[in-house]
Coordinates of C-alpha atoms in Angstrom, one line a residue:
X1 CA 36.9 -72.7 -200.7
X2 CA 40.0 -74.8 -202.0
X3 CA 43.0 -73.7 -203.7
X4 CA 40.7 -71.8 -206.6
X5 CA 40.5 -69.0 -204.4
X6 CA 44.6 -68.8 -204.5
X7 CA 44.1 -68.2 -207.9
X8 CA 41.2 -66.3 -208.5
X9 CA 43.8 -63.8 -205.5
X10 CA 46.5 -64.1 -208.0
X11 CA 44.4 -62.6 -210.6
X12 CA 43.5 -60.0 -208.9
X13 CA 46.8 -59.2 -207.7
X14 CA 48.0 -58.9 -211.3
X15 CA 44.8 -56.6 -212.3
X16 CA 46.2 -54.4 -209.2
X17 CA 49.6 -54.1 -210.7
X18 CA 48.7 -53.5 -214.1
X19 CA 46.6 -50.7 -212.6
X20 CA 50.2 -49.8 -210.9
X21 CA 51.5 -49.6 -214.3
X22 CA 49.3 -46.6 -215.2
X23 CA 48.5 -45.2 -211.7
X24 CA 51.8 -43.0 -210.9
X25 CA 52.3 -40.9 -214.0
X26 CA 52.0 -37.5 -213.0
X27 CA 54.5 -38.5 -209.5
X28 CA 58.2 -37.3 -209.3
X29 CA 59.7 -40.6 -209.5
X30 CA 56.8 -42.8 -211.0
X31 CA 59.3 -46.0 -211.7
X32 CA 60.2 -46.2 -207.8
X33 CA 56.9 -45.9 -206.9
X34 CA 55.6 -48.5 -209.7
X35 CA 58.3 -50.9 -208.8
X36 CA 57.7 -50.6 -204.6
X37 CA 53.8 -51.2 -205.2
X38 CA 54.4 -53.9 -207.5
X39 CA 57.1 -55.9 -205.6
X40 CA 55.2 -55.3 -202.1
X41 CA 51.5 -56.8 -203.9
X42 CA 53.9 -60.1 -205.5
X43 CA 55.6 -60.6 -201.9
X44 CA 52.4 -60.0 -199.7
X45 CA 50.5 -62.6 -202.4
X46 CA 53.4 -65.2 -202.5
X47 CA 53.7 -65.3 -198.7
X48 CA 49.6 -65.3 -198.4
X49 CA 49.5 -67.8 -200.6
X50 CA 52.0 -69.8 -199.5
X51 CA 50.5 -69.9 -195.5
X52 CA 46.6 -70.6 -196.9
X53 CA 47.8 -73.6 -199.3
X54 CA 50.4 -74.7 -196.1
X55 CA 47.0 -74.6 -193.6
X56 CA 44.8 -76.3 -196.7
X57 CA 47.2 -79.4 -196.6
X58 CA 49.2 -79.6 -193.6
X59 CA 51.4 -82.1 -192.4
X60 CA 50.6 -84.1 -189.5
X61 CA 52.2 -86.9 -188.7
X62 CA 55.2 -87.8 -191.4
X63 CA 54.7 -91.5 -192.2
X64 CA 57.9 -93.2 -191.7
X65 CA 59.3 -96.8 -192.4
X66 CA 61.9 -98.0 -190.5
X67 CA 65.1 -96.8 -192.0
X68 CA 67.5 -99.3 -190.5
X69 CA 67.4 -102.7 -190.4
X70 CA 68.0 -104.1 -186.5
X71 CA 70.5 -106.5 -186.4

């Protein structure tokens, strides 16, 4: 399981809020409730996505040269 599975999540993140698009017709407000289940999915996928590819890859050790020449 590499990075494939962020997007094979993305894609079905997008089928979820197309689904949104046609879900909340008969509601009172249907546009609030389209645009609160769509922008919650995007922000729960970005920040999922964002933690599983930051734990794929991490950082361990910076490699650093030395920046100053001693004199």
């Amino acid at each position: 399981m590499g990075g494939v599975l962020v997007f094979w999540i993305g894609a079905l993140i997008v089928g979820i809020c197309v689904g949104a698009l046609f879900a909340f017709k008969g509601m009172s407000d249907p546009t609030l409730w389209r645009t609160c289940t769509i922008l919650s999915l995007a922000c729960c996928y970005l920040m999922w996505a964002i933690t599983y590819l930051a734990q794929l890859h991490p950082i361990i050790i910076p490699k650093r040269d030395n920046l100053r020449i001693e004199f």
